[in-house]
Amino acid sequence: MKILILGVNGFIGSHITHRILNTTDWEVYGMDLGTSKVTEYLGHPRFHFSQGDITISREWIELHVKKCDVILPLVAIATPATYVKNPLRVFELDFEENLKVIRHCVKYKKRIVFPSTSEVYGMCPDDEFDEDKSPLVTGPIAMDRWIYSTSKQLLDRIIWAYGWQQNLRFTLFRPFNFMGPKLDSLHAAKEGSSRLVTQFIWNLINGEPLKLVDGGSQRRCFIDVDDAMNGLMMILENKDHKADGQIFNIGNPQNDYSVKEIAEKLRSIWADHPKRKELNVPLSQIEISSSGDFYGKGYQDVLTRTPSINKIQQTFGFKPTIGIDESLKKSLEHFLLEYATMGRDVDN
Ligand code: UGA
């Protein structure tokens, strides 16, 4: 099988490439702006990388949609700080550019496995978010945070309609706070534009305060990226075509923690870490920050976000097993290595 991965150098793109190259005989065709997360695969005989910008490399994309069997378009801005800072950029990249790829899939009759998002459920009041039953609840227009959620939601609806009106073969998957090595980068965290776990790790390594937005009682269910890749592989393999025309949440309802609990856990892992003593970093304090101060205007939070994973469990036997402590430790170790490289970059 030939798979086209747009945004192959991102968090999900790099991890799924690793899994595909190590456990299947599939050919991976990938495009991205850079190679930092896929350097180790560049010489692999089944990894065909092209450096480029999907907003410019239109002919390459059309040619490769035509050539491949499955299309996984992962290019998107997925950091809340950017939703409120540059909502138009989110619309242009996440919505407009992906719509073009979807239309190529329709034209060439290719299967698309599209990343929807847990964000589409927004402020849904359900205890567990169900792919086929839960309402999708977003906020007022002045709250720019929802541009990501609604862009993705409209793409979900467009793909769905292409499915029944024009026979597009598709699966939508909804990541629920995937976490682990390579989630964003320390460079992004340095600018304050990474997601929670990477942001806190950067703060700890630098002895900066961990900021709890609006008190940190908001909750997320975190899934380790290795568990998450098991789920995504099941969808890509598509045994007996059971993923066709379906939406699947991928998450771990067992790892349900508040932001404050994550801050406390990471802080105590770092407190005893030998590297902290080596770097001679003071132990960060935990502080409260208002969302207005932290993100600026246009931010509205999601207070609880728990996936129902019954559907992917019953369809493919998906069962996440990695606990939060193991996952946080793994992330910290990865970013300590990245930090050492950053240091070298500065020295050079
Ligand atoms: C994320 C992103 O929108 C998407 O990447 C993705 O689709 C989705 O979640 C997902 O992975 O399921 P969110 O969970 O709100 O949304 O993103 P984070 O930036 O990781 O923030 C999590 C929570 O921590 C938020 O309540 C935020 O306000 C809080 N936070 C973040 C802090 O309290 N302090 C920080 O330093 C950073």
XYZ file of C-alpha atoms and ligand atoms in Angstrom:
385
model
C 0.000 0.000 0.000
C 1.140 3.533 -0.756
C 0.215 6.201 1.770
C 0.539 9.945 1.288
C 1.168 11.883 4.511
C 0.990 15.655 4.259
C 2.608 17.187 7.333
C 4.770 14.117 7.799
C 7.203 16.048 10.021
C 4.555 16.907 12.598
C 3.772 15.176 15.876
C 1.288 12.612 14.500
C 2.998 12.440 11.093
C 6.400 11.501 12.493
C 5.017 8.912 14.926
C 2.777 7.217 12.367
C 5.674 7.123 9.893
C 7.799 5.369 12.508
C 5.052 2.817 13.115
C 4.369 2.199 9.415
C 8.023 1.751 8.496
C 8.607 -0.606 11.423
C 5.509 -2.779 11.273
C 4.298 -2.859 7.649
C 5.612 -3.080 4.100
C 3.816 0.131 3.048
C 5.470 2.920 1.099
C 5.263 6.356 2.717
C 5.213 9.489 0.546
C 5.552 12.532 2.754
C 5.713 16.277 2.417
C 6.564 18.901 4.996
C 8.374 22.183 5.444
C 11.219 20.607 7.419
C 12.701 17.311 8.528
C 13.511 17.766 12.233
C 11.187 14.969 13.435
C 11.812 12.510 10.583
C 15.575 12.815 10.101
C 16.131 9.187 11.122
C 13.892 7.874 8.303
C 15.324 9.973 5.475
C 17.490 7.169 4.094
C 14.805 4.495 4.489
C 13.997 2.776 1.162
C 10.228 3.017 1.773
C 10.229 6.655 2.917
C 9.923 9.135 0.062
C 10.214 12.649 1.407
C 9.690 15.884 -0.409
C 10.435 19.177 1.266
C 7.741 21.704 0.438
C 4.860 23.883 1.465
C 1.435 22.387 0.732
C 0.087 25.832 -0.093
C 2.606 26.099 -2.951
C 3.373 22.525 -4.050
C -0.044 21.970 -5.609
C 1.064 19.880 -8.603
C 3.137 17.553 -6.427
C 0.152 17.007 -4.158
C -2.273 16.254 -6.973
C 0.218 13.874 -8.576
C 0.730 12.017 -5.299
C -2.958 11.811 -4.427
C -3.319 10.147 -7.833
C -0.390 7.821 -7.159
C -1.229 6.724 -3.571
C -3.943 4.489 -2.111
C -4.613 6.278 1.180
C -4.286 9.994 1.909
C -3.571 11.290 5.430
C -3.606 15.107 5.353
C -2.185 16.168 8.707
C -1.171 19.750 7.956
C -2.917 22.065 10.404
C -2.280 24.662 13.056
C -3.406 22.883 16.245
C -2.261 25.159 19.071
C -4.909 27.245 20.902
C -2.491 30.177 21.303
C -2.478 30.533 17.498
C -6.281 30.193 17.161
C -6.666 33.444 19.064
C -3.579 35.215 17.708
C -4.122 34.473 14.023
C -7.559 32.986 13.346
C -7.426 33.760 9.627
C -4.222 31.781 9.221
C -5.956 28.843 10.936
C -8.865 29.108 8.495
C -6.633 29.441 5.447
C -4.369 26.525 6.288
C -6.597 24.149 8.226
C -9.743 24.688 6.166
C -8.946 26.043 2.727
C -5.823 24.022 1.996
C -7.310 20.782 3.279
C -10.482 21.264 1.253
C -8.339 21.183 -1.891
C -6.817 17.866 -0.816
C -10.262 16.439 -0.031
C -11.439 17.392 -3.525
C -8.448 15.638 -5.086
C -9.460 12.505 -3.172
C -12.976 12.790 -4.581
C -11.629 13.329 -8.108
C -9.223 10.383 -8.029
C -11.475 8.127 -5.880
C -8.915 7.731 -3.079
C -9.504 6.813 0.524
C -8.982 9.743 2.901
C -8.239 9.286 6.611
C -8.894 12.732 7.968
C -7.870 14.167 11.342
C -10.924 15.729 12.874
C -10.408 16.815 16.489
C -11.737 16.493 20.013
C -12.189 20.274 19.728
C -15.273 19.777 17.533
C -17.212 18.738 20.650
C -16.264 22.080 22.198
C -18.228 22.728 25.380
C -20.437 19.665 24.901
C -22.243 18.912 28.201
C -22.091 15.098 27.817
C -20.057 13.115 30.374
C -18.464 11.189 27.499
C -18.303 12.513 23.960
C -19.887 10.131 21.471
C -18.924 10.312 17.794
C -22.427 9.784 16.474
C -24.653 11.270 19.167
C -23.012 14.133 21.060
C -23.862 17.737 20.186
C -21.026 19.979 19.025
C -21.112 23.148 21.134
C -19.050 26.233 20.394
C -19.077 29.814 21.688
C -19.805 33.294 20.317
C -18.102 34.632 17.181
C -15.966 37.057 19.203
C -14.345 34.032 20.815
C -11.753 33.317 18.108
C -10.718 30.071 19.796
C -13.577 28.322 18.036
C -12.297 28.987 14.518
C -10.280 25.756 14.684
C -13.175 23.699 15.985
C -15.637 25.056 13.439
C -13.185 24.814 10.516
C -12.634 21.154 11.353
C -16.346 20.584 11.941
C -17.237 21.959 8.521
C -14.568 19.773 6.899
C -16.042 16.763 8.735
C -19.452 17.637 7.317
C -18.081 18.180 3.797
C -16.274 14.825 3.854
C -19.396 13.160 5.200
C -21.512 14.645 2.387
C -18.951 13.686 -0.281
C -19.183 10.203 1.206
C -22.861 9.670 0.559
C -23.333 11.972 -2.402
C -20.199 11.117 -4.394
C -18.915 7.852 -2.883
C -15.797 9.293 -1.236
C -14.179 6.570 0.892
C -13.292 8.144 4.227
C -12.642 7.728 7.933
C -12.615 10.629 10.388
C -10.570 10.239 13.554
C -10.685 12.544 16.563
C -7.518 12.795 18.653
C -8.101 13.514 22.334
C -4.994 15.218 23.714
C -2.329 12.965 22.264
C 0.863 13.547 24.243
C 4.456 12.383 24.188
C 7.830 13.041 22.592
C 7.739 15.464 19.654
C 4.492 17.179 20.736
C 5.219 20.666 19.383
C 8.780 21.730 20.217
C 10.719 23.594 22.847
C 11.140 26.438 20.361
C 7.334 26.748 20.236
C 7.150 26.495 24.027
C 9.776 29.218 24.371
C 7.417 31.527 22.464
C 4.488 30.348 24.600
C 2.717 28.687 21.680
C 2.933 24.993 22.480
C 0.398 22.703 24.071
C 0.194 22.056 27.784
C 2.669 19.266 28.553
C 5.456 20.644 26.349
C 4.843 24.135 27.727
C 5.171 22.948 31.324
C 8.317 20.967 30.517
C 9.937 24.056 28.994
C 8.923 26.102 32.050
C 10.415 23.512 34.417
C 13.698 23.161 32.526
C 14.067 26.939 32.709
C 12.902 27.368 36.289
C 9.967 29.501 35.119
C 6.559 29.386 36.852
C 3.972 26.890 35.624
C 0.903 28.967 34.861
C -2.526 27.508 35.540
C -4.957 29.243 33.238
C -7.996 30.393 35.252
C -6.994 28.154 38.173
C -6.278 24.887 36.318
C -9.387 22.931 37.319
C -10.205 22.263 33.641
C -9.701 18.601 32.727
C -8.333 16.661 29.782
C -7.967 12.944 29.051
C -4.407 12.460 27.860
C -3.414 9.534 25.691
C 0.168 8.488 25.179
C 1.156 8.800 21.547
C 2.171 5.105 21.374
C -1.331 4.029 22.436
C -2.798 6.589 20.060
C -0.766 5.197 17.142
C -2.236 1.733 17.817
C -5.657 3.252 17.228
C -4.630 5.140 14.117
C -2.953 2.019 12.676
C -6.182 0.043 13.162
C -8.003 2.698 11.159
C -5.364 2.772 8.413
C -5.303 -1.041 8.160
C -9.108 -0.950 7.926
C -9.706 -4.669 8.470
C -12.878 -5.847 6.693
C -13.436 -2.200 5.660
C -14.940 -1.548 9.080
C -13.543 1.975 9.272
C -15.168 3.097 6.015
C -17.632 5.941 6.449
C -17.035 6.045 10.221
C -15.903 8.550 12.836
C -13.684 7.301 15.677
C -12.517 9.021 18.842
C -8.976 8.069 19.820
C -8.316 8.800 23.481
C -7.801 7.360 26.921
C -10.653 8.081 29.370
C -8.572 6.541 32.184
C -5.994 9.330 32.018
C -8.445 12.047 33.101
C -6.557 14.828 34.940
C -6.935 18.511 35.680
C -4.320 20.943 34.433
C -3.352 21.546 38.063
C -2.776 17.819 38.622
C -0.554 17.678 35.522
C 1.462 20.653 36.828
C 1.921 18.981 40.218
C 2.890 15.623 38.711
C 5.454 17.097 36.332
C 6.866 19.345 39.043
C 7.417 16.418 41.389
C 9.020 14.264 38.641
C 11.398 17.168 37.898
C 12.080 17.894 41.575
C 14.003 14.612 41.951
C 15.470 14.458 38.460
C 19.295 14.279 38.328
C 19.332 16.613 35.319
C 17.770 19.411 37.402
C 20.687 19.300 39.789
C 23.131 19.118 36.889
C 21.544 22.167 35.213
C 21.251 23.849 38.610
C 17.690 25.010 37.981
C 15.478 26.241 40.827
C 12.220 24.326 41.197
C 9.398 26.235 39.464
C 6.454 27.607 41.390
C 2.887 26.969 40.310
C 0.958 30.204 39.670
C -2.513 31.139 38.553
C -2.953 33.270 35.443
C -6.146 34.629 33.901
C -6.952 33.396 30.399
C -6.999 37.047 29.288
C -3.418 37.554 30.472
C -2.240 34.184 29.183
C -3.885 34.000 25.745
C -5.284 37.495 25.167
C -8.869 38.155 24.150
C -10.872 35.645 22.156
C -10.041 32.635 24.336
C -12.677 30.422 25.878
C -11.808 27.127 27.536
C -13.156 23.597 27.476
C -13.747 22.505 31.058
C -14.132 18.749 30.593
C -13.298 16.549 27.621
C -13.793 12.809 27.996
C -13.989 10.562 24.958
C -16.231 7.575 24.599
C -13.950 4.980 23.033
C -16.604 2.251 22.845
C -16.804 2.455 19.089
C -13.119 1.903 18.297
C -12.923 -0.675 21.105
C -15.858 -2.687 19.754
C -14.834 -2.325 16.110
C -11.105 -3.059 16.383
C -10.361 -4.072 19.987
C -8.535 -0.819 20.771
C -7.367 -0.578 24.394
C -4.949 2.084 25.627
C -2.674 0.940 28.466
C -0.047 3.619 29.144
C -0.579 5.595 32.352
C 0.008 9.312 32.775
C 3.180 9.072 34.897
C 4.985 6.912 32.357
C 3.886 9.180 29.554
C 4.996 12.370 31.343
C 8.400 10.843 32.147
C 8.872 9.776 28.536
C 8.009 13.276 27.326
C 10.391 14.888 29.801
C 13.284 12.638 28.729
C 12.664 13.440 25.081
C 12.593 17.180 25.662
C 15.728 17.067 27.789
C 17.498 15.628 24.751
C 15.957 18.303 22.539
C 17.055 20.943 25.042
C 20.649 19.723 24.851
C 20.507 20.096 21.050
C 19.059 23.605 21.374
C 22.022 24.483 23.525
C 24.388 23.230 20.827
C 22.482 25.238 18.190
C 23.040 28.350 20.259
C 26.736 27.522 20.768
C 27.242 27.033 17.054
C -5.901 21.075 22.111
C -5.709 21.692 20.740
O -6.769 22.526 20.388
C -5.597 20.711 19.645
O -4.250 20.429 19.507
C -6.285 19.419 19.742
O -7.201 19.220 18.707
C -6.936 19.124 21.045
O -6.598 19.913 22.143
C -6.554 17.698 21.445
O -5.364 17.405 21.507
O -7.443 16.940 21.747
P -6.342 22.028 24.502
O -6.458 20.722 25.167
O -7.192 23.108 25.065
O -6.664 21.935 22.953
O -4.823 22.526 24.414
P -3.620 22.743 25.414
O -2.861 23.904 24.887
O -2.845 21.495 25.599
O -4.292 23.203 26.802
C -4.880 22.334 27.707
C -5.367 23.131 28.902
O -4.245 23.608 29.635
C -6.198 24.353 28.572
O -7.247 24.462 29.491
C -5.236 25.527 28.758
O -5.887 26.718 29.121
C -4.356 25.009 29.875
N -2.960 25.541 29.913
C -2.146 25.489 28.846
C -2.482 26.054 31.119
O -3.218 26.131 32.138
N -1.191 26.505 31.193
C -0.353 26.446 30.125
O 0.820 26.859 30.267
C -0.847 25.918 28.916
